[in-house]
Coordinates of C-alpha atoms and ligand atoms in Angstrom, one line a residue:
X187 CA -106.9 12.4 -50.8
X188 CA -106.1 9.4 -48.6
X189 CA -106.5 5.9 -49.8
X190 CA -109.4 4.2 -48.1
X191 CA -110.2 0.5 -48.5
X192 CA -113.8 -0.5 -48.6
X193 CA -113.3 -3.6 -46.4
X194 CA -117.0 -4.6 -46.1
X195 CA -117.5 -4.6 -49.8
X196 CA -114.3 -6.6 -50.4
X197 CA -115.2 -9.2 -47.8
X198 CA -118.6 -9.5 -49.3
X199 CA -117.1 -10.1 -52.7
X200 CA -114.7 -12.7 -51.4
X201 CA -117.6 -14.5 -49.8
X202 CA -119.6 -14.3 -53.0
X203 CA -116.7 -15.6 -55.0
X204 CA -116.3 -18.5 -52.5
X205 CA -119.9 -19.5 -53.4
X206 CA -118.7 -20.6 -56.8
X207 CA -117.6 -24.0 -55.6
X208 CA -117.9 -27.7 -56.4
X209 CA -117.7 -28.5 -52.7
X210 CA -120.2 -27.6 -49.9
X211 CA -119.3 -24.5 -47.9
X212 CA -117.1 -23.7 -46.1
X213 CA -114.9 -25.7 -48.5
X214 CA -114.1 -24.3 -51.9
X215 CA -113.3 -26.5 -54.9
X216 CA -112.8 -24.6 -58.2
X217 CA -110.7 -26.4 -60.7
X218 CA -109.6 -24.6 -63.9
X219 CA -111.9 -24.7 -66.9
X220 CA -114.7 -26.3 -64.9
X221 CA -118.2 -24.8 -65.2
X222 CA -117.8 -23.4 -61.7
X223 CA -114.5 -21.8 -62.8
X224 CA -116.2 -20.3 -65.8
X225 CA -118.9 -18.8 -63.7
X226 CA -116.4 -17.4 -61.2
X227 CA -114.4 -15.8 -64.0
X228 CA -117.6 -14.1 -65.3
X229 CA -118.3 -12.8 -61.8
X230 CA -114.8 -11.3 -61.4
X231 CA -114.7 -9.9 -64.9
X232 CA -118.0 -8.2 -64.2
X233 CA -116.5 -6.5 -61.1
X234 CA -113.6 -5.4 -63.2
X235 CA -115.8 -4.0 -65.9
X236 CA -117.9 -2.2 -63.3
X237 CA -114.6 -0.5 -62.1
X238 CA -114.1 0.8 -65.7
X239 CA -111.2 -1.5 -66.4
X240 CA -110.5 -2.8 -69.9
X241 CA -110.7 -6.6 -69.7
X242 CA -109.0 -9.0 -72.1
X243 CA -108.3 -12.8 -72.0
X244 CA -105.5 -14.7 -73.6
X245 CA -105.3 -18.2 -75.2
X246 CA -104.8 -20.0 -71.9
X247 CA -107.5 -18.0 -70.0
X248 CA -105.2 -15.6 -68.2
X249 CA -107.4 -12.5 -67.7
X250 CA -106.1 -8.9 -67.6
X251 CA -108.1 -5.9 -66.4
X252 CA -106.3 -2.6 -67.1
X253 CA -106.8 0.9 -65.6
X254 CA -105.4 3.2 -68.2
X255 CA -102.8 5.6 -66.8
X256 CA -102.0 9.1 -68.1
X257 CA -99.3 7.7 -70.3
X258 CA -100.8 4.4 -71.5
X259 CA -98.0 3.6 -73.8
X260 CA -95.6 3.1 -70.9
X261 CA -95.1 -0.4 -69.4
X262 CA -97.9 -0.9 -66.9
X263 CA -97.5 -1.8 -63.2
X264 CA -99.4 -5.1 -62.5
X265 CA -100.8 -6.9 -59.5
X266 CA -102.9 -10.1 -59.3
X267 CA -103.0 -13.8 -58.4
X268 CA -105.4 -16.7 -59.1
X269 CA -109.0 -17.7 -58.4
X270 CA -108.7 -21.5 -59.0
X271 CA -108.8 -23.6 -55.8
X272 CA -107.7 -27.2 -55.2
X273 CA -110.3 -29.6 -53.9
X274 CA -111.7 -28.9 -50.5
X275 CA -109.6 -25.7 -50.1
X276 CA -110.4 -22.4 -48.5
X277 CA -111.7 -19.1 -49.8
X278 CA -108.6 -16.8 -49.4
X279 CA -105.8 -18.5 -51.3
X280 CA -105.3 -16.5 -54.5
X281 CA -108.6 -14.6 -54.2
X282 CA -107.2 -12.1 -51.7
X283 CA -104.7 -11.1 -54.4
X284 CA -107.3 -10.9 -57.1
X285 CA -110.2 -9.1 -55.4
X286 CA -107.7 -7.3 -53.1
X287 CA -105.9 -6.1 -56.1
X288 CA -109.1 -4.9 -57.7
X289 CA -110.0 -3.1 -54.4
X290 CA -106.6 -1.5 -54.4
X291 CA -107.3 -0.1 -57.9
X292 CA -110.8 1.1 -56.9
X293 CA -109.4 2.7 -53.7
X294 CA -106.9 4.7 -55.8
X295 CA -109.7 5.7 -58.2
X296 CA -111.8 6.9 -55.3
X297 CA -108.8 8.8 -53.9
X298 CA -108.7 10.7 -57.2
X299 CA -105.3 9.3 -58.1
X300 CA -104.2 9.5 -61.8
X301 CA -101.2 7.3 -62.1
X302 CA -98.7 7.9 -64.9
X303 CA -98.5 4.2 -65.8
X304 CA -101.5 2.0 -66.3
X305 CA -102.2 -0.4 -63.5
X306 CA -103.3 -3.9 -64.6
X307 CA -105.0 -6.6 -62.6
X308 CA -103.9 -10.1 -63.8
X309 CA -105.9 -13.2 -63.0
X310 CA -103.7 -16.2 -63.9
X311 CA -105.2 -19.4 -65.2
X312 CA -104.6 -22.4 -63.0
X313 CA -102.0 -21.5 -60.4
X314 CA -103.0 -24.9 -58.8
X315 CA -101.7 -28.2 -60.3
X316 CA -105.0 -30.0 -59.9
X317 CA -106.1 -30.5 -63.5
X318 CA -102.8 -31.1 -65.3
X319 CA -100.4 -32.0 -62.5
X320 CA -98.3 -28.9 -62.9
X321 CA -98.9 -25.5 -61.2
X322 CA -99.0 -22.1 -62.8
X323 CA -99.4 -23.2 -66.4
X324 CA -100.9 -19.8 -67.2
X325 CA -98.0 -17.7 -65.8
X326 CA -95.5 -20.2 -67.1
X327 CA -96.8 -19.7 -70.7
X328 CA -96.7 -15.9 -70.2
X329 CA -93.1 -16.1 -69.0
X330 CA -91.9 -18.6 -71.5
X331 CA -91.3 -21.3 -68.8
X332 CA -93.7 -23.5 -71.0
X333 CA -93.9 -23.3 -74.7
X334 CA -96.9 -23.8 -77.0
X335 CA -96.2 -27.6 -77.1
X336 CA -97.8 -27.6 -73.6
X337 CA -101.2 -27.4 -75.4
X338 CA -100.8 -31.0 -76.4
X339 CA -98.4 -32.2 -73.8
X340 CA -100.3 -31.3 -70.6
X341 CA -103.0 -33.8 -70.1
X342 CA -105.4 -34.6 -67.2
X343 CA -105.8 -38.1 -65.7
X344 CA -108.2 -39.1 -68.5
X345 CA -105.7 -38.0 -71.1
X346 CA -107.6 -34.8 -72.1
X347 CA -105.2 -32.1 -73.3
X348 CA -104.8 -28.5 -72.3
X349 CA -105.8 -27.5 -75.8
X350 CA -109.0 -29.5 -75.6
X351 CA -109.9 -28.1 -72.2
X352 CA -109.1 -24.5 -73.0
X353 CA -110.9 -24.6 -76.4
X354 CA -114.0 -26.1 -74.8
X355 CA -113.8 -23.3 -72.2
X356 CA -113.8 -20.7 -75.0
X357 CA -110.1 -19.8 -75.1
X358 CA -109.0 -20.4 -78.6
X359 CA -106.0 -18.6 -80.1
X360 CA -102.4 -19.7 -80.3
X361 CA -100.5 -20.3 -77.1
X362 CA -97.4 -19.0 -78.7
X363 CA -99.1 -15.6 -79.1
X364 CA -99.6 -15.0 -75.4
X365 CA -96.0 -14.7 -74.2
X366 CA -95.2 -11.4 -72.5
X367 CA -91.7 -10.0 -73.2
X368 CA -89.3 -8.8 -70.5
X369 CA -90.2 -5.1 -70.0
X370 CA -94.0 -5.7 -70.6
X371 CA -94.6 -4.7 -67.0
X372 CA -92.6 -2.1 -65.1
X373 CA -93.3 -4.1 -61.9
X374 CA -95.5 -6.9 -60.6
X375 CA -96.8 -7.2 -57.0
X376 CA -98.8 -10.1 -55.7
X377 CA -100.8 -9.9 -52.5
X378 CA -101.4 -13.3 -50.9
X379 CA -102.1 -15.0 -47.6
X380 CA -98.9 -16.4 -46.0
X381 CA -100.1 -20.0 -45.9
X382 CA -97.9 -20.4 -42.9
X383 CA -97.9 -19.4 -39.2
X384 CA -94.9 -17.0 -38.9
X385 CA -96.6 -13.6 -39.2
X386 CA -99.5 -14.5 -36.9
X387 CA -97.0 -16.0 -34.3
X388 CA -94.9 -12.8 -34.5
X389 CA -98.0 -10.6 -34.3
X390 CA -96.8 -8.8 -37.5
X391 CA -99.5 -7.7 -40.0
X392 CA -97.4 -7.8 -43.2
X393 CA -94.7 -9.9 -44.8
X394 CA -92.6 -8.5 -47.7
X395 CA -91.4 -11.5 -49.7
X396 CA -87.7 -11.5 -50.8
X397 CA -87.5 -15.0 -52.4
X398 CA -89.9 -17.8 -53.5
X399 CA -89.0 -21.5 -52.9
X400 CA -88.2 -23.8 -55.8
X401 CA -90.9 -26.4 -56.4
X402 CA -90.4 -29.8 -58.1
X403 CA -93.2 -32.2 -58.9
X404 CA -92.6 -35.8 -60.0
X405 CA -95.0 -38.5 -61.2
X406 CA -93.7 -41.9 -60.0
X407 CA -95.4 -45.0 -61.5
X408 CA -94.8 -48.4 -59.8
X409 CA -95.6 -51.5 -61.8
X410 CA -95.8 -54.8 -60.0
X411 CA -97.9 -57.9 -60.5
X412 CA -101.6 -58.1 -59.5
X413 CA -103.5 -61.1 -58.4
X414 CA -106.0 -62.6 -56.0
X415 CA -105.7 -61.3 -52.5
X416 CA -106.5 -64.8 -51.1
X417 CA -104.7 -67.1 -53.5
X418 CA -101.5 -65.2 -54.3
X419 CA -99.0 -66.3 -51.6
X420 CA -96.9 -63.5 -50.0
X421 CA -93.6 -65.1 -51.2
X422 CA -94.9 -64.9 -54.8
X423 CA -96.0 -61.3 -54.7
X424 CA -94.7 -58.1 -56.4
X425 CA -97.1 -55.8 -54.6
X426 CA -96.9 -52.3 -56.3
X427 CA -98.5 -50.6 -53.3
X428 CA -96.0 -51.9 -50.7
X429 CA -93.2 -50.8 -53.0
X430 CA -94.8 -47.4 -53.4
X431 CA -95.2 -47.1 -49.6
X432 CA -91.4 -47.6 -49.2
X433 CA -90.8 -44.9 -51.8
X434 CA -93.2 -42.5 -50.0
X435 CA -91.3 -43.0 -46.7
X436 CA -88.0 -42.5 -48.7
X437 CA -89.4 -39.1 -49.8
X438 CA -90.0 -38.1 -46.2
X439 CA -86.6 -39.5 -45.1
X440 CA -84.8 -37.6 -47.9
X441 CA -86.5 -34.3 -47.0
X442 CA -85.7 -34.7 -43.3
X443 CA -82.2 -35.8 -44.2
X444 CA -81.0 -32.3 -45.2
X445 CA -81.5 -31.2 -41.5
X446 CA -82.8 -27.8 -42.8
X447 CA -86.3 -26.6 -42.2
X448 CA -86.6 -25.1 -45.7
X449 CA -86.6 -28.6 -47.3
X450 CA -90.0 -30.2 -47.6
X451 CA -91.2 -33.4 -49.3
X452 CA -94.8 -34.5 -49.8
X453 CA -96.6 -37.4 -51.5
X454 CA -100.0 -35.8 -52.1
X455 CA -101.5 -38.2 -54.6
X456 CA -101.5 -42.0 -54.5
X457 CA -103.7 -43.8 -57.1
X458 CA -103.9 -47.6 -56.5
X459 CA -104.9 -49.9 -59.4
X460 CA -107.1 -51.8 -59.7
X461 CA -108.2 -50.5 -56.3
X462 CA -110.2 -53.5 -55.0
X463 CA -109.8 -54.7 -51.4
X464 CA -109.3 -58.3 -52.6
X465 CA -106.9 -57.6 -55.4
X466 CA -103.1 -57.2 -55.0
X467 CA -102.2 -53.8 -56.4
X468 CA -100.5 -54.1 -59.8
X469 CA -99.9 -50.4 -60.4
X470 CA -99.5 -47.3 -58.2
X471 CA -99.1 -43.7 -59.3
X472 CA -97.6 -41.3 -56.8
X473 CA -97.3 -37.5 -57.3
X474 CA -94.4 -36.1 -55.3
X475 CA -93.8 -32.5 -54.3
X476 CA -90.3 -31.5 -53.2
X477 CA -89.3 -27.9 -52.4
X478 CA -86.5 -25.9 -50.9
X479 CA -85.4 -22.3 -51.0
X480 CA -82.0 -23.6 -52.2
X481 CA -82.3 -25.2 -55.6
X482 CA -79.2 -27.3 -55.4
X483 CA -80.2 -28.7 -52.0
X484 CA -83.6 -29.6 -53.4
X485 CA -82.0 -31.4 -56.4
X486 CA -79.9 -33.4 -53.9
X487 CA -83.1 -34.6 -52.3
X488 CA -84.5 -35.6 -55.7
X489 CA -81.3 -37.6 -56.4
X490 CA -81.8 -39.5 -53.1
X491 CA -85.4 -40.2 -53.9
X492 CA -84.4 -41.6 -57.3
X493 CA -81.8 -43.8 -55.7
X494 CA -84.5 -45.2 -53.3
X495 CA -86.7 -45.9 -56.3
X496 CA -84.0 -47.9 -58.0
X497 CA -83.2 -49.9 -54.8
X498 CA -86.9 -50.6 -54.1
X499 CA -87.4 -51.7 -57.7
X500 CA -84.4 -54.2 -57.5
X501 CA -85.3 -55.6 -54.1
X502 CA -89.0 -56.0 -54.8
X503 CA -88.9 -57.0 -58.5
X504 CA -91.1 -54.1 -59.6
X505 CA -90.5 -51.4 -62.2
X506 CA -90.4 -47.8 -61.1
X507 CA -90.7 -44.9 -63.6
X508 CA -90.0 -41.4 -62.3
X509 CA -91.2 -38.6 -64.6
X510 CA -90.3 -35.0 -63.8
X511 CA -93.4 -32.8 -64.2
X512 CA -91.5 -29.6 -63.2
X513 CA -88.3 -28.7 -61.3
X514 CA -88.2 -25.0 -61.2
X515 CA -85.5 -22.6 -60.0
X516 CA -86.3 -20.4 -56.9
X517 CA -87.0 -16.7 -57.6
X518 CA -85.3 -13.7 -56.0
X519 CA -87.7 -10.8 -55.6
X520 CA -86.7 -7.4 -57.0
X521 CA -85.0 -5.2 -54.4
X522 CA -86.6 -2.0 -55.7
X523 CA -90.1 -3.5 -55.6
X524 CA -89.4 -4.9 -52.1
X525 CA -88.3 -1.4 -51.0
X526 CA -91.4 0.1 -52.5
X527 CA -93.5 -2.3 -50.4
X528 CA -91.5 -1.5 -47.3
X529 CA -92.0 2.3 -47.8
X530 CA -95.7 1.8 -48.4
X531 CA -96.0 -0.1 -45.1
X532 CA -94.0 2.6 -43.3
X533 CA -96.3 5.3 -44.7
X534 CA -99.2 3.6 -43.0
X535 CA -97.2 2.8 -39.8
X536 CA -97.7 -0.9 -40.4
X537 CA -95.0 -3.2 -39.2
X538 CA -93.7 -5.8 -41.6
X539 CA -91.0 -8.4 -41.8
X540 CA -89.0 -9.6 -44.8
X541 CA -89.4 -13.3 -45.4
X542 CA -89.3 -16.1 -48.0
X543 CA -92.3 -17.8 -49.5
X544 CA -92.3 -21.6 -49.0
X545 CA -95.4 -21.8 -51.2
X546 CA -95.0 -21.2 -54.9
X547 CA -97.1 -18.6 -56.7
X548 CA -97.5 -17.1 -60.1
X549 CA -94.9 -14.5 -58.9
X550 CA -92.3 -17.3 -59.3
X551 CA -92.7 -17.0 -63.1
X552 CA -93.6 -13.3 -63.3
X553 CA -90.2 -12.7 -61.7
X554 CA -88.6 -14.0 -64.9
X555 CA -90.1 -11.2 -67.0
X556 CA -90.7 -8.3 -64.6
X557 CA -89.3 -6.8 -61.3
X558 CA -91.5 -8.7 -58.9
X559 CA -92.3 -9.0 -55.2
X560 CA -95.0 -10.3 -52.9
X561 CA -96.9 -9.0 -50.0
X562 CA -98.2 -11.5 -47.4
X563 CA -100.9 -11.1 -44.8
X564 CA -101.4 -13.5 -41.9
X565 CA -103.9 -16.4 -42.0
X566 CA -105.3 -18.0 -38.9
X567 CA -103.0 -20.7 -37.5
X568 CA -101.1 -20.6 -40.8
X569 CA -103.8 -22.9 -42.2
X570 CA -104.3 -23.0 -46.0
X571 CA -105.6 -25.5 -48.6
X572 CA -108.3 -26.4 -46.1
X573 CA -111.9 -25.2 -45.6
X574 CA -111.0 -23.5 -42.3
X575 CA -108.5 -21.2 -44.0
X576 CA -109.2 -17.7 -42.7
X577 CA -107.8 -14.2 -43.1
X578 CA -109.3 -11.5 -40.8
X579 CA -110.9 -8.5 -42.6
X580 CA -108.5 -6.0 -40.9
X581 CA -105.6 -8.2 -42.1
X582 CA -106.9 -8.1 -45.6
X583 CA -107.6 -4.4 -45.4
X584 CA -104.0 -3.7 -44.3
X585 CA -102.6 -5.7 -47.2
X586 CA -104.8 -3.9 -49.7
X587 CA -103.9 -0.5 -48.3
X588 CA -100.2 -1.1 -48.5
X589 CA -100.6 -2.7 -52.0
X590 CA -102.5 0.4 -53.2
X591 CA -99.8 2.7 -51.8
X592 CA -97.1 0.7 -53.4
X593 CA -98.9 0.5 -56.8
X594 CA -99.4 4.3 -56.7
X595 CA -95.7 4.8 -56.1
X596 CA -94.6 2.3 -58.7
X597 CA -97.0 3.7 -61.3
X598 CA -95.9 7.3 -60.6
Ligands
HGY676 O1 -98.6 -25.4 -53.8 C1 -98.4 -24.2 -53.7 O2 -97.4 -23.8 -53.2 C2 -99.4 -23.3 -54.2 O3 -100.4 -23.0 -53.2 N1 -100.1 -23.8 -55.4
MN677 MN1 -102.8 -22.8 -53.3
MN678 MN1 -102.1 -19.4 -54.1

């Protein structure tokens, strides 16, 4: 029988999931291990159980919902993404890959398919860096890109550790026990909105991702000297914010300096201490995000930023400490999985184009332990990480249809 996507039901589930938010609609805020995240997880696990999937959670809160195949001992084929959302984000980032992945499995069940390999939906804990400053800690732990020491090492801004957060959220167990070996999955495919404008501009309904950009996150702490905004004369100042401002502009200059569109640099967090209008800033903490599809070019940008930190520190008499949170290699997607997606699109006469992902995803780490590729659908105006993020129902349906087709082929 043909695979038919129940689009209306899927859109209703996406809207229901968006309701689990710590920000007023249409914004979505859902930070890992918050009460809202816990309730959203319960909702999604309920949908998986209703589909007859066997659900398990690991020590970091990664959730796995498995549809047993005819030969359950074989490595499964997996799909999935994340349901956590940065503050004031949209409702499609990550969730299209989770609920869309679930709908792909349900569509195959309704079509009477009986795949040889099990098909497993994976919901990774915390693809977003909001809580601990690093993205993808769930999939990093699965792939061995983080080891169990992360339980103590990863801390939020108040110093609370990953171990404290995950235990309070009910995820006990040993982080070392959750690692998945190479070969655990026969293939992994992630459906995701593009989070950029290229597919919509080209009028193409699908993107098959061939590589994922290399993200790096730095925490830069600038220590100057505070004082009274009225009495402390300009010539006597060591203003931490003005020094940090120079460093922020150096980040922009270094990213533009490669002359290549693939290089991007962002200062997304700036905490000013003590944060009073009549007090000269004594300490500023910047969080810096630098990416490129070419790892060496990205590292060249980081070197120029570090040089700018040293120059600014010397000239302004402040101290600048740059702490690398992560500096990951880019990922190549697996050609066989890429071709399975291309064939699945062709079966349904849906045009696609091969492209790179400038956003990072859990696939960046799954690619270290399984043959991995991603399937993109357009989002309006390429907008993401904003409340007006939008993916049209027919775009979502096309993505789920091709995902289901590819999963069926990969699972035999
Ligand atoms: O930042 C990213 O690329 C992802 O959306 N967390
Ligand atoms: Mn995101
Ligand atoms: Mn995402």
